[in-house]
Amino acid sequence: MGLKLYELAGVADNRFSPYCWRTRLALAHKGLSAKTVPVTFGQKYKLTFSGQDRVPVLVDGDLVVSDSWEIACHLEDTYPDRPSLFGGDIGRGQALFVNTWADTVLTPGMFPLLVLDVFACADKADQPYFRQSREKRLGMSLEAAAAGQEDRLPGFRGSLEPLRMVLDRQPFVAGDRPAYADYILFGVFQWARLTSSYALLADDDPIFGWRTRMLDLFDGLAAKAKGFPL
Amino acid sequence: MGLKLYELAGVADNRFSPYCWRTRLALAHKGLSAKTVPVTFGQKYKLTFSGQDRVPVLVDGDLVVSDSWEIACHLEDTYPDRPSLFGGDIGRGQALFVNTWADTVLTPGMFPLLVLDVFACADKADQPYFRQSREKRLGMSLEAAAAGQEDRLPGFRGSLEPLRMVLDRQPFVAGDRPAYADYILFGVFQWARLTSSYALLADDDPIFGWRTRMLDLFDGLAAKAKGFPL
């Protein structure tokens, strides 16, 4: 048996995908370990068996689960006796809101600030694919998307206000202890840390302190991945 | 004993405060009833005993609790055997994120679309106070804030995307059944419904359907409050 996790790999095996980090931390939270299989953008053929072409993909015995949210639900339902990712049905419902906020506000807001750095982290052979697919998504060149970084920063930081206010009142999004909602959001900041030296957060921002706490979890699981200094 | 809830009252006793609706629905969720005490903007002296001047204020025996979030926590902790508002610690932590999103994105985004209608719903004697305090908060006249309503609408609707995506996948923010996170958000829409005929939502928006489900809860508690047609 054993678990197997297919995850994105960039140049020098940089595992920077925010979605894969959600899954990595969910596995650690459950006390589960998985053999990881690197997949560069050019190696999507490795995912054919999953019936789709995006990472992460988790193989758990006979089951193949793709999409980080579906994987979290699978782990919660399959390993109910291990520490809970959601804390019950209400927590699961609300975690989906955190997930959609991350995907529609946090990640798109951060992407233009990182895009050229992420591009540089893609495997050389993958860079033309990365450029073409992302420019199509952005509707402009990577360079145009990255332009005016300093002008964008206040707006990006402002968009984090709901998260900031929560972390000003409690150590984690899930309360006193971290849970899946924290992994959802931290994955996005870990993606930034692994690809870019850009200072997304002021160092007196409550989100900055939370990010440090997240890096320390599970014996520094996220901190051990080689990233830029904060 | 018995519970007593101090809540905002506008002209013709319109109880339109979004924060008070959070509390009303939280009480109904717990199966608790409270005697309500109307407080117009000009009657803040009625709140002096609470040591602050904002509604809602809940009096529960000897205890006085102000702030809708604190009231929800009080109800959850004091009546643990009744239906849960948060579903545990993780759910409570995450509900705070929904609360901060409502307070920093949803309410401020909606306010300019409603402001002149809310003004008209304030008790006549309260209108000068309402104008002065809100113009100070907005940094402009009510009329200037309300200008360009149609131009603002697409941005407002776009800001609801995280909520829309959740409600496209599940009937309530808290999952299959409503909980406090739903009351937080619905309170803001109820505020709009009780003050304004402005069509905030397209009728094929998943949020529209959710709002209708929320109006029907607890034998139509929210629907019974006289509002504008949706």
XYZ file of C-alpha atoms in Angstrom:
460
model
C 0.000 0.000 0.000
C 1.534 3.307 1.042
C 0.583 6.729 -0.187
C 2.026 8.313 -3.284
C 1.838 12.050 -4.010
C 2.489 13.440 -7.476
C 3.627 17.019 -7.170
C 4.994 19.815 -9.309
C 8.760 20.099 -9.667
C 10.593 23.102 -11.071
C 14.242 23.675 -11.807
C 16.592 21.940 -9.338
C 13.573 19.966 -8.098
C 11.982 23.047 -6.528
C 8.584 21.832 -5.261
C 6.851 25.201 -5.226
C 3.211 24.453 -6.055
C 0.861 26.062 -3.510
C -1.697 23.309 -4.046
C 0.855 20.580 -3.383
C 1.851 22.313 -0.153
C -1.753 22.193 1.004
C -1.628 18.434 0.558
C 1.840 18.000 2.089
C 0.765 19.774 5.255
C -2.562 17.939 5.362
C -0.665 14.651 5.250
C 1.657 15.801 8.035
C -1.334 16.922 10.113
C -2.762 13.420 9.775
C 0.604 11.896 10.642
C 0.787 10.237 7.235
C 3.783 10.050 4.975
C 3.730 9.672 1.231
C 6.299 8.821 -1.373
C 6.470 11.861 -3.625
C 6.785 11.750 -7.394
C 8.071 14.912 -9.089
C 6.261 16.079 -12.206
C 7.640 18.968 -14.239
C 5.293 20.956 -16.475
C 6.659 18.905 -19.377
C 5.990 15.569 -17.696
C 2.233 15.758 -17.432
C 2.100 12.377 -19.164
C 2.951 11.004 -15.722
C -0.576 12.044 -14.630
C -2.471 10.367 -17.477
C -3.613 7.549 -15.186
C -5.491 10.136 -13.086
C -7.723 11.191 -15.978
C -6.667 14.840 -15.733
C -3.439 16.822 -15.936
C -3.038 18.836 -12.739
C -1.112 18.264 -9.550
C -1.420 17.274 -6.777
C -2.591 13.729 -7.345
C -2.722 11.352 -4.397
C -2.698 7.613 -4.834
C -4.018 5.847 -1.751
C -4.122 2.113 -2.344
C -6.493 1.575 -5.255
C -7.864 5.094 -5.085
C -6.654 8.012 -7.197
C -7.666 11.459 -5.964
C -6.847 14.718 -7.712
C -7.505 18.334 -6.644
C -6.122 19.505 -3.316
C -9.585 20.101 -1.820
C -10.784 16.631 -2.782
C -7.592 15.163 -1.356
C -8.155 16.925 1.974
C -11.726 15.585 2.107
C -10.458 12.114 1.224
C -7.882 12.173 4.013
C -10.426 13.452 6.528
C -12.958 10.773 5.634
C -10.497 7.912 5.263
C -8.489 8.617 8.415
C -11.123 9.904 10.854
C -9.236 8.703 13.926
C -6.251 10.902 13.200
C -6.178 14.649 13.995
C -9.009 16.383 12.181
C -8.358 18.783 9.312
C -11.776 20.412 9.535
C -13.155 19.747 13.009
C -16.509 18.497 11.704
C -19.079 19.378 9.061
C -19.377 23.067 9.909
C -15.602 23.445 9.869
C -15.414 21.666 6.522
C -18.076 23.916 5.019
C -16.282 27.035 6.221
C -12.872 25.761 5.100
C -14.267 25.712 1.560
C -14.842 29.462 1.925
C -11.198 29.902 2.933
C -10.265 27.799 -0.100
C -12.311 29.912 -2.515
C -10.955 33.129 -0.973
C -7.421 31.818 -1.444
C -8.118 30.888 -5.062
C -9.965 34.069 -6.059
C -8.295 36.786 -3.961
C -5.000 35.680 -2.426
C -3.404 33.739 -5.300
C -4.505 36.053 -8.151
C -3.439 39.070 -6.083
C -0.025 37.609 -5.413
C 0.637 36.195 -8.871
C 1.547 39.449 -10.661
C 4.021 40.223 -7.861
C 5.798 36.901 -8.387
C 5.228 35.987 -11.972
C 8.690 36.610 -13.374
C 10.289 34.876 -10.407
C 8.020 31.853 -10.763
C 8.871 31.786 -14.459
C 12.553 31.642 -13.580
C 11.891 28.701 -11.252
C 10.228 26.599 -13.929
C 12.455 23.973 -15.476
C 14.248 25.522 -18.479
C 12.501 23.125 -20.838
C 9.155 24.139 -19.345
C 9.579 27.878 -19.630
C 7.977 28.232 -23.088
C 4.951 26.249 -21.866
C 4.778 28.287 -18.663
C 4.964 31.556 -20.581
C 2.335 30.577 -23.115
C -0.195 29.117 -20.637
C 0.164 31.930 -18.090
C 0.090 34.702 -20.674
C -3.134 33.219 -22.000
C -4.595 33.138 -18.464
C -3.407 36.675 -17.672
C -4.371 38.104 -21.046
C -0.990 39.861 -21.283
C 2.737 39.182 -21.351
C 4.423 38.091 -18.124
C 6.413 41.300 -18.211
C 3.286 43.433 -18.548
C 1.640 41.549 -15.675
C 4.696 42.157 -13.502
C 4.918 45.861 -14.336
C 4.194 48.351 -11.606
C 4.960 45.902 -8.799
C 5.442 48.647 -6.213
C 2.168 50.287 -7.197
C 0.330 47.003 -6.757
C 1.754 46.183 -3.352
C -0.540 48.402 -1.219
C -3.607 46.961 -2.939
C -2.380 43.421 -2.397
C -1.626 44.053 1.266
C -5.005 45.718 1.674
C -6.747 42.662 0.255
C -5.292 40.613 3.118
C -7.178 42.607 5.760
C -9.695 39.845 6.652
C -6.805 37.451 7.278
C -4.798 40.081 9.150
C -7.658 40.838 11.536
C -8.085 37.150 12.349
C -4.373 36.645 13.024
C -4.319 39.742 15.166
C -6.768 37.976 17.489
C -5.709 34.336 17.376
C -2.517 32.446 16.449
C -3.986 30.442 13.564
C -6.915 30.790 11.170
C -8.408 27.685 12.758
C -7.974 29.141 16.262
C -5.386 28.110 18.816
C -4.051 25.319 16.651
C -3.561 25.049 12.893
C -5.887 23.068 10.664
C -6.568 22.741 6.965
C -7.684 26.371 6.536
C -4.167 27.381 7.591
C -2.559 24.977 5.129
C -4.708 26.346 2.291
C -3.462 29.878 2.903
C 0.077 29.055 3.904
C 0.568 27.061 0.688
C 0.230 30.316 -1.236
C 2.834 32.077 0.922
C 5.146 29.064 0.672
C 4.866 29.249 -3.130
C 6.068 32.853 -2.856
C 8.884 31.977 -0.466
C 10.170 29.195 -2.738
C 10.190 31.310 -5.867
C 10.809 34.932 -4.981
C 12.745 37.244 -2.703
C 10.029 39.881 -2.994
C 8.889 41.174 0.432
C 5.153 40.583 0.272
C 4.542 41.384 3.940
C 5.718 44.101 6.288
C 7.547 42.444 9.148
C 5.157 43.868 11.750
C 2.172 42.353 9.941
C 0.371 39.712 12.051
C 0.387 37.571 8.902
C 4.208 37.655 8.980
C 4.260 36.118 12.459
C 1.720 33.468 11.467
C 3.808 32.533 8.426
C 6.781 31.975 10.721
C 4.683 29.747 12.989
C 3.536 27.792 9.957
C 7.107 27.297 8.774
C 7.941 25.777 12.152
C 5.155 23.170 12.179
C 5.930 19.464 11.939
C 9.613 19.888 12.783
C 10.007 22.655 10.255
C 8.600 20.691 7.315
C 7.975 23.838 5.266
C 11.101 25.630 6.513
C 13.296 22.775 5.304
C 12.300 23.422 1.710
C 14.956 25.774 0.446
C 13.447 29.196 -0.029
C 14.359 32.841 0.045
C 14.859 34.590 3.400
C 11.659 36.284 4.572
C -34.081 35.720 34.237
C -34.754 35.702 30.514
C -32.660 37.207 27.780
C -32.860 40.801 26.677
C -31.509 42.075 23.354
C -30.943 45.760 22.703
C -31.095 46.403 18.980
C -31.125 49.268 16.549
C -34.491 50.693 15.513
C -35.054 53.043 12.599
C -38.145 54.849 11.417
C -41.370 52.869 11.948
C -39.385 50.520 14.198
C -37.381 49.105 11.274
C -34.825 46.761 12.883
C -32.286 46.823 10.077
C -28.896 46.478 11.802
C -26.833 43.689 10.194
C -25.091 43.032 13.510
C -28.370 42.651 15.362
C -29.553 40.145 12.747
C -26.466 38.055 13.400
C -27.538 37.865 17.013
C -31.237 37.313 16.296
C -30.458 34.327 14.107
C -27.882 32.981 16.560
C -30.532 33.059 19.287
C -33.020 31.266 17.024
C -30.355 28.658 16.140
C -29.937 27.985 19.848
C -33.691 27.855 20.330
C -33.541 30.854 22.664
C -35.897 33.768 22.712
C -35.097 37.247 23.943
C -37.146 40.268 24.795
C -35.967 42.978 22.400
C -35.446 46.589 23.314
C -35.401 49.088 20.439
C -32.678 51.737 20.480
C -32.708 54.529 17.919
C -29.457 56.318 17.093
C -30.665 59.105 19.398
C -31.330 56.760 22.307
C -27.837 55.513 22.918
C -28.245 56.528 26.534
C -30.193 53.283 26.849
C -26.871 51.455 26.399
C -24.926 53.336 29.071
C -25.136 50.367 31.445
C -23.127 48.296 28.932
C -20.106 50.598 29.099
C -20.153 51.271 25.351
C -22.575 52.699 22.805
C -23.107 50.133 20.070
C -25.794 47.542 19.423
C -26.385 44.658 19.782
C -26.147 44.289 23.534
C -27.344 41.054 25.114
C -28.303 40.850 28.757
C -28.242 37.262 29.985
C -29.063 37.187 33.687
C -26.326 39.165 35.402
C -24.132 39.210 32.339
C -23.969 42.045 29.826
C -22.350 41.186 26.487
C -21.842 43.623 23.632
C -20.457 43.043 20.114
C -22.172 40.465 17.920
C -19.096 38.200 17.760
C -18.728 38.176 21.548
C -22.436 37.468 21.895
C -22.163 34.467 19.567
C -19.228 33.128 21.604
C -21.164 33.717 24.819
C -24.192 31.805 23.517
C -22.034 28.943 22.284
C -20.192 28.639 25.605
C -23.202 29.179 27.853
C -25.599 26.872 25.994
C -23.322 24.056 24.802
C -26.104 21.456 24.784
C -28.129 23.349 22.204
C -27.334 23.262 18.454
C -23.803 24.481 17.870
C -23.105 27.787 16.137
C -19.505 26.906 15.304
C -19.192 23.121 15.447
C -16.104 23.211 17.656
C -12.869 25.154 18.018
C -11.766 24.891 14.397
C -15.174 26.047 13.211
C -15.084 28.958 15.644
C -11.655 30.021 14.460
C -12.721 29.932 10.827
C -16.015 31.712 11.531
C -13.935 34.654 12.717
C -12.439 34.806 9.214
C -15.953 34.920 7.741
C -16.717 37.691 10.244
C -13.694 39.776 9.263
C -14.412 39.226 5.557
C -17.978 40.428 6.115
C -16.766 43.489 8.007
C -13.941 44.475 5.640
C -15.218 43.406 2.216
C -18.942 42.678 2.156
C -20.328 45.504 4.308
C -18.047 48.299 3.041
C -18.646 47.154 -0.540
C -22.389 47.210 -0.081
C -22.614 50.421 1.924
C -22.181 52.927 -0.929
C -24.899 51.081 -2.866
C -27.354 51.514 -0.014
C -26.257 54.592 1.823
C -29.025 56.999 0.795
C -31.659 54.333 1.377
C -30.286 53.522 4.825
C -30.255 57.239 5.576
C -33.953 57.419 4.673
C -34.657 54.526 7.062
C -33.095 56.234 10.047
C -35.536 57.853 12.414
C -36.110 61.454 11.253
C -34.599 62.818 14.436
C -31.529 60.608 13.881
C -30.822 61.634 10.318
C -28.451 64.523 11.160
C -26.446 62.181 13.408
C -26.436 59.446 10.774
C -25.278 61.867 8.097
C -22.521 63.362 10.205
C -21.123 60.079 11.562
C -21.273 58.235 8.222
C -19.852 61.124 6.233
C -16.947 61.210 8.664
C -16.399 57.461 8.231
C -16.696 57.647 4.440
C -14.636 60.819 4.087
C -17.273 62.288 1.746
C -20.918 63.270 1.583
C -23.524 60.508 1.469
C -24.493 61.700 -1.994
C -20.894 61.505 -3.226
C -20.546 57.999 -1.761
C -23.716 56.911 -3.522
C -22.721 58.396 -6.879
C -21.989 56.031 -9.716
C -23.998 53.180 -8.233
C -24.286 51.355 -11.545
C -20.551 51.641 -12.124
C -19.832 50.157 -8.722
C -22.163 47.195 -9.065
C -19.900 44.933 -11.157
C -17.027 45.442 -8.698
C -19.269 44.677 -5.749
C -20.623 41.533 -7.374
C -17.096 40.479 -8.300
C -15.979 40.839 -4.686
C -18.564 38.183 -3.750
C -16.833 35.515 -5.830
C -15.448 33.493 -2.862
C -18.957 33.302 -1.392
C -20.528 32.532 -4.775
C -18.161 29.620 -5.400
C -18.968 28.105 -2.015
C -22.721 28.405 -2.521
C -22.406 26.913 -5.965
C -21.131 23.746 -4.288
C -23.099 23.518 -1.059
C -26.394 24.976 0.230
C -24.925 26.950 3.140
C -21.561 28.460 4.024
C -21.371 26.027 6.928
C -22.160 23.079 4.624
C -25.435 21.198 4.417
C -26.981 23.146 7.262
C -26.656 26.794 8.292
C -24.541 27.921 11.211
C -23.159 31.162 12.553
C -21.034 31.885 9.457
C -24.265 32.032 7.469
C -25.871 34.395 9.976
C -22.867 36.717 9.813
C -23.188 37.076 6.058
C -26.941 36.968 5.811
C -27.243 39.803 8.336
C -25.586 42.086 5.786
C -28.024 41.072 3.040
C -30.950 41.444 5.423
C -29.775 44.983 6.210
C -29.977 45.681 2.464
C -33.388 44.043 2.101
C -34.841 46.074 4.979
C -33.574 49.406 3.733
C -33.352 49.349 -0.048
C -35.054 48.118 -3.210
C -31.713 48.081 -5.032
C -31.064 44.763 -6.808
C -27.692 43.760 -5.370
C -27.721 40.259 -6.850
C -28.618 38.833 -10.235
C -31.425 36.349 -9.754
C -29.396 33.470 -11.166
C -26.594 34.102 -8.658
C -26.101 31.163 -6.252
C -26.012 33.778 -3.490
C -29.560 34.780 -4.439
C -30.834 31.239 -3.813
C -28.957 31.029 -0.515
C -30.497 34.319 0.630
C -33.941 32.882 -0.052
C -33.097 29.769 1.999
C -31.894 31.999 4.817
C -35.100 34.026 4.774
C -37.068 30.797 5.229
C -35.178 29.553 8.300
C -36.872 29.362 11.692
C -40.383 29.660 10.272
C -39.424 32.635 8.169
C -37.981 34.693 11.016
C -36.080 36.992 8.663
C -38.786 36.988 5.972
C -41.339 38.247 8.483
C -39.412 41.479 8.947
C -40.979 43.822 6.425
C -38.514 44.447 3.629
C -38.375 45.235 -0.045
C -39.153 42.500 -2.585
C -35.960 40.792 -3.769
